[in-house]
Tab-separated table of C-alpha atoms in Angstrom:
chain	number	residue	atom	x	y	z
A	223	MET	CA	3.924	8.164	54.098
A	224	LYS	CA	1.807	5.942	51.888
A	225	LYS	CA	-0.763	8.710	51.406
A	226	LEU	CA	2.009	11.113	50.503
A	227	LEU	CA	3.300	8.684	47.905
A	228	ILE	CA	-0.173	8.268	46.413
A	229	LEU	CA	-0.619	12.037	46.272
A	230	LEU	CA	2.776	12.386	44.662
A	231	ALA	CA	1.872	9.727	42.096
A	232	ILE	CA	-1.380	11.567	41.273
A	233	ALA	CA	0.477	14.881	40.983
A	234	VAL	CA	3.074	13.353	38.642
A	235	GLY	CA	0.299	11.742	36.604
A	236	PHE	CA	-1.531	15.054	36.249
A	237	SER	CA	1.556	16.968	35.254
A	238	ALA	CA	2.435	14.273	32.712
A	239	GLY	CA	-1.130	14.424	31.360
A	240	VAL	CA	-1.018	18.195	31.031
A	241	PHE	CA	2.323	17.936	29.300
A	242	VAL	CA	0.913	15.503	26.743
A	243	VAL	CA	-2.142	17.718	26.112
A	244	ASN	CA	0.086	20.777	25.673
A	245	ARG	CA	2.221	19.029	23.153
A	246	ALA	CA	-0.796	17.803	21.234
A	247	VAL	CA	-2.304	21.265	20.862
A	248	SER	CA	0.959	23.007	20.056
A	249	ARG	CA	-0.159	23.276	16.428
A	250	GLU	CA	-2.794	25.797	17.529
A	251	GLU	CA	-0.434	27.668	19.805
A	252	LYS	CA	-0.285	31.346	18.910
A	253	VAL	CA	3.124	32.755	18.109
A	254	VAL	CA	4.007	36.427	18.383
A	255	GLN	CA	6.811	37.491	16.077
A	256	PRO	CA	9.418	40.114	17.061
A	257	ILE	CA	8.383	42.450	14.220
A	258	ASP	CA	4.865	43.116	12.970
A	259	PHE	CA	5.760	42.178	9.414
A	260	SER	CA	3.089	42.835	6.795
A	261	HIS	CA	2.879	40.338	3.950
A	262	ALA	CA	0.023	42.438	2.558
A	263	LEU	CA	2.412	45.344	2.024
A	264	HIS	CA	5.307	43.353	0.564
A	265	ALA	CA	3.612	40.570	-1.386
A	266	GLY	CA	0.263	42.318	-1.885
A	267	LYS	CA	0.828	45.987	-2.550
A	268	TYR	CA	4.369	45.899	-3.960
A	269	ARG	CA	3.935	42.458	-5.591
A	270	ILE	CA	7.257	41.063	-4.462
A	271	PRO	CA	7.220	37.327	-5.292
A	272	CYS	CA	7.476	34.911	-2.338
A	273	MET	CA	10.768	33.500	-3.645
A	274	ALA	CA	12.503	36.882	-3.560
A	275	CYS	CA	12.697	36.605	0.227
A	276	HIS	CA	12.168	32.872	0.866
A	277	GLN	CA	15.026	32.161	-1.472
A	278	ARG	CA	15.543	28.424	-1.057
A	279	VAL	CA	12.030	27.332	-1.989
A	280	MET	CA	13.052	25.975	-5.379
A	281	MET	CA	16.435	24.695	-4.237
A	282	GLY	CA	16.058	22.701	-1.076
A	283	ALA	CA	13.916	21.116	1.562
A	284	ARG	CA	13.455	24.265	3.602
A	285	ALA	CA	12.048	27.482	2.215
A	286	SER	CA	14.261	29.547	4.543
A	287	ILE	CA	13.118	32.465	6.660
A	288	PRO	CA	14.886	35.563	5.273
A	289	ASN	CA	17.932	36.755	7.173
A	290	ILE	CA	18.944	40.406	7.587
A	291	GLU	CA	21.045	40.319	4.430
A	292	VAL	CA	17.830	39.737	2.475
A	293	CYS	CA	15.973	42.450	4.414
A	294	GLY	CA	18.995	44.736	4.113
A	295	ALA	CA	18.923	44.565	0.327
A	296	CYS	CA	16.013	47.041	0.458
A	297	HIS	CA	16.093	48.346	4.025
A	298	SER	CA	19.764	49.334	4.309
A	299	THR	CA	18.403	52.854	4.664
A	300	PRO	CA	14.919	53.444	6.100
A	301	MET	CA	12.385	54.178	3.360
A	302	LYS	CA	9.250	55.410	5.081
A	303	LYS	CA	10.370	55.553	8.673
A	304	THR	CA	7.428	53.683	10.135
A	305	PRO	CA	8.068	52.208	13.620
A	306	GLY	CA	8.193	48.656	12.196
A	307	GLU	CA	10.655	49.595	9.507
A	308	LEU	CA	12.886	51.446	11.944
A	309	LEU	CA	12.995	48.266	14.015
A	310	VAL	CA	14.141	46.310	10.956
A	311	TYR	CA	16.691	48.997	10.196
A	312	ARG	CA	18.059	48.672	13.724
A	313	TYR	CA	18.645	44.975	13.228
A	314	VAL	CA	20.161	45.543	9.770
A	315	SER	CA	22.478	48.381	10.828
A	316	ARG	CA	23.760	46.392	13.809
A	317	HIS	CA	24.170	43.203	11.756
A	318	ARG	CA	21.986	41.262	14.134
A	319	GLN	CA	19.610	38.552	12.935
A	320	ILE	CA	15.915	39.029	13.615
A	321	PRO	CA	14.800	36.248	15.998
A	322	TRP	CA	11.807	35.059	13.962
A	323	TYR	CA	9.846	32.142	15.340
A	324	SER	CA	9.263	29.213	13.038
A	325	ILE	CA	5.596	28.216	12.993
A	326	TYR	CA	5.787	25.143	10.799
A	327	HIS	CA	7.668	22.236	12.330
A	328	VAL	CA	7.988	18.922	10.526
A	329	PRO	CA	9.086	15.987	12.728
A	330	ASP	CA	12.523	14.528	12.002
A	331	TYR	CA	11.035	11.269	10.695
A	332	VAL	CA	9.301	13.100	7.860
A	333	TYR	CA	11.070	14.362	4.782
A	334	PHE	CA	9.189	17.386	3.552
A	335	SER	CA	10.860	19.223	0.713
A	336	HIS	CA	9.743	22.552	-0.736
A	337	ARG	CA	11.612	21.783	-3.954
A	338	ARG	CA	9.606	18.589	-4.368
A	339	HIS	CA	6.306	20.384	-3.909
A	340	VAL	CA	6.928	23.724	-5.609
A	341	ALA	CA	9.583	23.098	-8.275
A	342	ILE	CA	8.562	19.554	-9.250
A	343	GLY	CA	4.924	19.322	-8.136
A	344	LYS	CA	4.121	22.882	-9.289
A	345	LEU	CA	2.038	23.613	-6.206
A	346	ASP	CA	1.170	27.165	-5.355
A	347	CYS	CA	2.379	28.552	-2.003
A	348	LYS	CA	-1.264	29.391	-1.259
A	349	ASP	CA	-2.234	25.701	-1.195
A	350	CYS	CA	-0.511	25.164	2.139
A	351	HIS	CA	0.172	28.638	3.509
A	352	GLY	CA	-3.090	30.371	2.574
A	353	ASP	CA	-3.367	33.793	1.023
A	354	MET	CA	-0.385	35.392	2.736
A	355	ALA	CA	-0.624	38.494	0.536
A	356	SER	CA	-3.758	39.513	2.410
A	357	LEU	CA	-2.246	39.328	5.903
A	358	ASN	CA	-1.334	42.638	7.549
A	359	SER	CA	0.512	40.989	10.424
A	360	PRO	CA	2.575	37.781	10.598
A	361	PRO	CA	0.611	34.516	10.838
A	362	THR	CA	0.286	33.231	14.390
A	363	THR	CA	-0.760	29.660	13.649
A	364	GLN	CA	-0.274	27.069	10.917
A	365	PHE	CA	-2.687	27.558	8.000
A	366	LEU	CA	-2.672	23.918	6.931
A	367	GLN	CA	-1.838	21.950	10.035
A	368	ILE	CA	1.056	19.555	9.772
A	369	LYS	CA	-0.750	16.262	10.135
A	370	THR	CA	-0.357	13.032	8.180
A	371	GLN	CA	-4.015	13.214	7.225
A	372	ASN	CA	-3.549	16.623	5.558
A	373	CYS	CA	-0.564	15.339	3.567
A	374	TRP	CA	-2.493	12.218	2.649
A	375	ASN	CA	-5.590	14.110	1.478
A	376	CYS	CA	-3.570	16.251	-0.901
A	377	HIS	CA	-1.484	13.342	-2.198
A	378	GLU	CA	-4.648	11.404	-2.997
A	379	LYS	CA	-6.263	14.432	-4.606
A	380	HIS	CA	-3.299	15.023	-6.914
A	381	ASN	CA	-2.770	11.314	-7.523
A	382	VAL	CA	0.831	11.280	-6.317
A	383	THR	CA	2.502	8.523	-4.368
A	384	THR	CA	1.162	7.507	-0.968
A	385	ASP	CA	4.040	5.089	-0.420
A	386	CYS	CA	5.139	5.632	3.204
A	387	SER	CA	8.884	5.470	2.557
A	388	HIS	CA	8.777	8.290	0.011
A	389	CYS	CA	8.361	10.774	2.852
A	390	HIS	CA	9.186	8.887	6.064
A	391	ARG	CA	12.727	8.124	7.064
B	80	MET	CA	11.536	0.722	-12.129
B	81	PRO	CA	15.024	-0.180	-10.897
B	82	LYS	CA	15.717	-3.036	-8.557
B	83	TYR	CA	18.482	-2.242	-6.130
B	84	GLY	CA	20.960	-4.896	-5.074
B	85	MET	CA	24.396	-5.224	-3.563
B	86	VAL	CA	27.332	-7.553	-4.076
B	87	ILE	CA	30.105	-7.800	-1.468
B	88	ASP	CA	33.407	-9.250	-2.615
B	89	LEU	CA	34.874	-11.129	0.352
B	90	ASP	CA	38.125	-11.709	-1.528
B	91	LYS	CA	38.658	-7.953	-1.663
B	92	CYS	CA	37.367	-7.184	1.837
B	93	THR	CA	40.119	-6.457	4.326
B	94	SER	CA	37.808	-6.432	7.381
B	95	CYS	CA	38.668	-2.799	8.074
B	96	GLN	CA	35.088	-2.165	9.309
B	97	ALA	CA	34.865	1.227	7.611
B	98	CYS	CA	31.411	0.201	6.368
B	99	VAL	CA	30.296	-0.613	9.911
B	100	THR	CA	31.386	2.797	11.185
B	101	ALA	CA	30.018	4.694	8.197
B	102	CYS	CA	26.644	2.984	8.576
B	103	LYS	CA	26.467	3.705	12.273
B	104	VAL	CA	27.266	7.404	11.772
B	105	GLU	CA	25.163	7.906	8.653
B	106	ASN	CA	22.037	6.411	10.169
B	107	ASN	CA	22.304	7.738	13.744
B	108	VAL	CA	22.374	4.213	15.124
B	109	GLN	CA	22.419	4.330	18.885
B	110	ILE	CA	25.533	3.499	20.892
B	111	VAL	CA	24.388	1.323	23.790
B	112	SER	CA	25.949	0.913	27.216
B	113	GLU	CA	28.542	-1.750	27.966
B	114	ASP	CA	26.062	-3.788	30.002
B	115	ASP	CA	23.507	-3.772	27.200
B	116	ALA	CA	26.162	-4.731	24.661
B	117	GLN	CA	27.112	-7.720	26.793
B	118	ASN	CA	23.459	-8.720	26.896
B	119	GLY	CA	23.430	-8.856	23.101
B	120	ARG	CA	21.688	-5.527	22.613
B	121	ALA	CA	24.472	-3.801	20.682
B	122	MET	CA	23.014	-2.032	17.670
B	123	PHE	CA	24.529	-2.439	14.245
B	124	TRP	CA	22.823	-2.252	10.860
B	125	MET	CA	25.996	-3.464	9.222
B	126	LYS	CA	27.849	-6.039	11.275
B	127	MET	CA	31.059	-8.001	10.778
B	128	LEU	CA	30.617	-11.729	11.268
B	129	THR	CA	33.854	-13.650	11.735
B	130	MET	CA	33.922	-16.675	9.457
B	131	GLU	CA	37.391	-18.115	9.996
B	132	PHE	CA	40.986	-17.211	10.784
B	133	ASP	CA	43.629	-17.484	8.091
B	134	GLY	CA	47.246	-18.259	8.998
B	135	ASP	CA	48.970	-19.001	12.280
B	136	TYR	CA	49.790	-16.685	15.132
B	137	PRO	CA	51.272	-14.027	14.930
B	138	ASN	CA	50.487	-13.687	11.204
B	139	ILE	CA	46.803	-14.297	11.695
B	140	ARG	CA	44.134	-12.635	9.566
B	141	PRO	CA	40.450	-12.957	10.359
B	142	LYS	CA	38.141	-13.570	7.432
B	143	THR	CA	34.936	-11.664	8.034
B	144	LEU	CA	31.612	-11.229	6.353
B	145	PRO	CA	29.926	-7.813	6.423
B	146	ARG	CA	26.256	-8.494	6.976
B	147	ASN	CA	23.571	-5.874	6.491
B	148	CYS	CA	19.882	-6.323	5.657
B	149	MET	CA	19.611	-8.767	2.756
B	150	GLN	CA	16.720	-6.765	1.227
B	151	CYS	CA	15.043	-10.059	0.295
B	152	ASP	CA	12.679	-10.332	-2.647
B	153	GLU	CA	10.545	-12.643	-0.518
B	154	PRO	CA	11.068	-11.059	2.893
B	155	SER	CA	9.835	-13.066	5.832
B	156	CYS	CA	9.750	-9.989	8.086
B	157	ILE	CA	6.983	-8.234	6.147
B	158	LYS	CA	4.668	-11.213	6.374
B	159	VAL	CA	4.362	-10.987	10.144
B	160	CYS	CA	4.198	-7.222	10.625
B	161	PRO	CA	0.699	-6.476	11.969
B	162	VAL	CA	0.827	-2.746	11.137
B	163	ARG	CA	2.667	-2.719	7.773
B	164	ALA	CA	5.588	-0.859	9.284
B	165	THR	CA	7.889	-2.899	7.061
B	166	TYR	CA	7.087	-3.660	3.452
B	167	LEU	CA	8.696	-4.324	0.089
B	168	ARG	CA	8.948	-1.300	-2.153
B	169	ASP	CA	8.604	-1.537	-5.915
B	170	ASP	CA	12.327	-0.902	-6.308
B	171	GLY	CA	13.174	-3.908	-4.144
B	172	ILE	CA	14.116	-2.069	-0.959
B	173	VAL	CA	12.519	-3.407	2.209
B	174	ALA	CA	11.430	-0.202	3.923
B	175	GLN	CA	10.993	0.320	7.634
B	176	ILE	CA	8.592	3.063	8.728
B	177	TYR	CA	9.526	4.066	12.257
B	178	PRO	CA	6.427	6.088	13.284
B	179	GLN	CA	4.293	3.125	12.192
B	180	CYS	CA	6.215	0.522	14.205
B	181	ILE	CA	4.588	-0.666	17.451
B	182	GLY	CA	7.679	-2.581	18.622
B	183	CYS	CA	6.103	-6.042	18.715
B	184	ARG	CA	9.370	-7.525	17.360
B	185	TYR	CA	7.615	-10.227	15.311
B	186	CYS	CA	9.768	-9.200	12.348
B	187	MET	CA	12.917	-9.644	14.387
B	188	ALA	CA	11.872	-13.140	15.338
B	189	ASN	CA	11.038	-14.018	11.748
B	190	CYS	CA	14.190	-12.658	10.100
B	191	PRO	CA	16.516	-15.608	9.411
B	192	TYR	CA	19.505	-13.258	9.146
B	193	THR	CA	18.809	-11.517	12.490
B	194	VAL	CA	19.539	-8.150	10.916
B	195	LYS	CA	16.883	-6.169	12.737
B	196	VAL	CA	17.705	-4.379	15.961
B	197	PHE	CA	15.445	-3.105	18.696
B	198	ASN	CA	15.781	0.111	20.687
B	199	TRP	CA	15.567	-1.382	24.152
B	200	ASP	CA	16.293	1.940	25.715
B	201	ARG	CA	17.210	5.451	24.715
B	202	GLN	CA	20.546	6.139	26.314
B	203	GLU	CA	22.370	9.393	26.530
B	204	GLN	CA	24.847	9.550	23.690
B	205	PRO	CA	28.316	11.073	23.911
B	206	ALA	CA	28.184	14.821	23.217
B	207	GLU	CA	30.328	14.424	20.097
B	208	VAL	CA	27.855	11.913	18.683
B	209	GLU	CA	24.812	14.077	19.407
B	210	ARG	CA	26.480	17.051	17.772
B	211	THR	CA	27.158	15.102	14.618
B	212	TYR	CA	23.764	13.466	14.142
B	213	ASN	CA	22.797	13.174	10.504
B	214	PRO	CA	19.850	15.560	10.058
B	215	ASP	CA	18.560	13.482	7.131
B	216	VAL	CA	17.773	10.499	9.336
B	217	SER	CA	15.443	10.461	12.324
B	218	VAL	CA	16.655	9.439	15.754
B	219	ARG	CA	14.524	6.469	16.650
B	220	PRO	CA	12.810	6.484	20.044
B	221	LYS	CA	12.689	3.647	22.537
B	222	GLY	CA	10.624	0.622	21.534
B	223	ILE	CA	11.152	0.780	17.772
B	224	VAL	CA	12.633	-1.846	15.474
B	225	GLU	CA	15.142	-0.589	12.914
B	226	LYS	CA	17.306	-1.990	10.172
B	227	CYS	CA	19.390	-1.186	7.118
B	228	THR	CA	17.295	0.496	4.445
B	229	PHE	CA	20.042	0.886	1.813
B	230	CYS	CA	20.267	4.514	3.057
B	231	ILE	CA	16.814	5.306	1.709
B	232	HIS	CA	17.169	8.997	2.669
B	233	ARG	CA	19.899	9.242	0.048
B	234	LEU	CA	17.521	7.822	-2.555
B	235	GLN	CA	14.855	10.362	-1.564
B	236	THR	CA	17.173	13.320	-2.073
B	237	ALA	CA	18.910	11.881	-5.151
B	238	SER	CA	15.655	11.161	-6.988
B	239	GLU	CA	14.333	14.595	-6.068
B	240	LYS	CA	17.480	16.242	-7.416
B	241	ALA	CA	17.274	14.233	-10.633
B	242	LYS	CA	13.610	15.158	-11.092
B	243	ALA	CA	14.318	18.828	-10.499
B	244	GLU	CA	17.011	18.659	-13.185
B	245	HIS	CA	14.605	16.878	-15.588
B	246	ARG	CA	16.654	13.723	-15.955
B	247	ASP	CA	16.562	10.088	-14.874
B	248	LEU	CA	18.413	8.787	-11.874
B	249	GLU	CA	21.916	7.831	-13.008
B	250	PRO	CA	23.936	4.946	-11.514
B	251	GLY	CA	26.305	7.093	-9.433
B	252	ASP	CA	23.588	9.364	-8.041
B	253	TYR	CA	22.483	7.073	-5.273
B	254	VAL	CA	24.876	4.899	-3.281
B	255	PRO	CA	24.568	3.874	0.366
B	256	ALA	CA	27.165	5.069	2.877
B	257	CYS	CA	28.871	1.664	3.210
B	258	VAL	CA	29.484	1.487	-0.540
B	259	GLU	CA	30.804	5.022	-0.680
B	260	VAL	CA	33.266	4.517	2.150
B	261	CYS	CA	34.741	1.105	1.237
B	262	PRO	CA	38.457	1.766	0.586
B	263	VAL	CA	38.976	-1.297	-1.614
B	264	ASP	CA	35.686	-1.088	-3.551
B	265	ALA	CA	34.654	-4.475	-2.222
B	266	ILE	CA	30.969	-3.496	-2.215
B	267	SER	CA	29.224	-2.819	-5.490
B	268	PHE	CA	25.732	-1.420	-5.540
B	269	GLY	CA	23.277	-0.634	-8.266
B	270	ASP	CA	20.306	-1.627	-10.362
B	271	LEU	CA	19.949	-5.383	-10.875
B	272	ASP	CA	17.602	-4.791	-13.828
B	273	ASP	CA	20.179	-2.704	-15.678
B	274	ARG	CA	22.088	-4.986	-18.062
B	275	LYS	CA	25.143	-2.775	-18.080
B	276	SER	CA	25.389	-2.435	-14.315
B	277	GLU	CA	28.458	-3.697	-12.509
B	278	VAL	CA	26.374	-5.170	-9.732
B	279	LEU	CA	24.500	-7.456	-12.140
B	280	LYS	CA	27.774	-8.652	-13.633
B	281	ALA	CA	29.154	-9.332	-10.156
B	282	SER	CA	26.025	-11.151	-8.994
B	283	ARG	CA	26.369	-13.552	-11.943
B	284	ASP	CA	30.004	-14.295	-11.123
B	285	TYR	CA	30.870	-17.974	-10.571
B	286	ARG	CA	31.911	-17.076	-7.001
B	287	ALA	CA	28.556	-15.551	-6.103
B	288	PHE	CA	26.372	-16.951	-3.372
B	289	GLY	CA	23.625	-15.686	-1.072
B	290	LEU	CA	23.227	-16.333	2.628
B	291	LEU	CA	20.685	-19.040	3.534
B	292	GLU	CA	19.379	-19.097	-0.033
B	293	GLU	CA	17.725	-22.471	0.564
B	294	LEU	CA	15.066	-20.731	2.664
B	295	GLY	CA	13.660	-19.063	-0.462
B	296	THR	CA	13.996	-15.509	0.806
B	297	VAL	CA	15.797	-14.480	-2.436
B	298	PRO	CA	18.316	-12.074	-0.853
B	299	LYS	CA	19.403	-9.142	-3.023
B	300	VAL	CA	22.675	-8.816	-1.121
B	301	ARG	CA	25.060	-11.409	-2.503
B	302	TYR	CA	28.642	-12.335	-1.712
B	303	LEU	CA	31.665	-13.322	-3.779
B	304	ASN	CA	34.089	-15.809	-2.309
B	305	ALA	CA	36.564	-17.953	-4.240
B	306	LYS	CA	36.649	-20.622	-1.536
B	307	GLU	CA	32.910	-21.252	-1.642
């Protein structure tokens, strides 16, 4: 009985350890999106500005992942009839939202605002998200990992506040 | 740089406890179990302290004192924090950084007003409460000290909005939840460095006093009471 308990304790310990490791590396976890969306085509070739689809960048904390109403503004009828576009059209015609996965997660004790960084701080999207206009398929991992050190480095570089309570809450 | 302060008029206060409720909801303060509450672990950032009872039964009226963090100018809590999880901001607010806190509770022991509360446990909250969590404020985990921060999340969003509109922060832009909800306007809040502000006028009233002022903590929350 005692041995069994010890074994059980070890097993629980291991599983807990694995759980912690998994959580720690979740930043590098690869995400596969439901549609093979090409930023290179939209933002690169056709030069659609980021804010045309991510409409709340200048207005609020979150940049917003476009919903089907935004996609439907152009894709209400299929343009080129590629398999990817037909998939979008299916979502649009059935009025169903595309289940995009969010890659960037900020913990609830951090206040990160896109308006603060883009509208007030005049940062370029590229600074944190990389050159999205060159990507043929959706990003699978975070470009600039969400870590305090990364925030700190940039705040020091641009000589903006490093007061903890300006971002933590 | 403004210097935020608060004046609570006890002559106007009707002890309705709207501020207590508003604070608890606004800041996602945990509701503890009955056993924990009896052990003195009830969590309130704004608490009603009963001072005296006016009148005779049945026409009795309790006289209470709403007590939140005093946001001292010489805070004793920050002097003992080993990890700088609590510190005095330039605008006079004593901030509490939850991810930085190690839960040693030195600050709680050193606060003469006993305003800080500790998350002894993380208990399951009623479903209605969990559904209505304020997304602007984090839910603190077990083992973290927390306290009133003058609703600092409101300051963060208000100053950002003002900056985006290319203007300075105006007096009505940022008010904590307790001030906003008070039905008799007993709580005034604002910039103590602004000569025109109502809060400065109130703090210089002949009825004004601060709690335990003799300790030299220089509290920025002051009270008005004609009987004092």
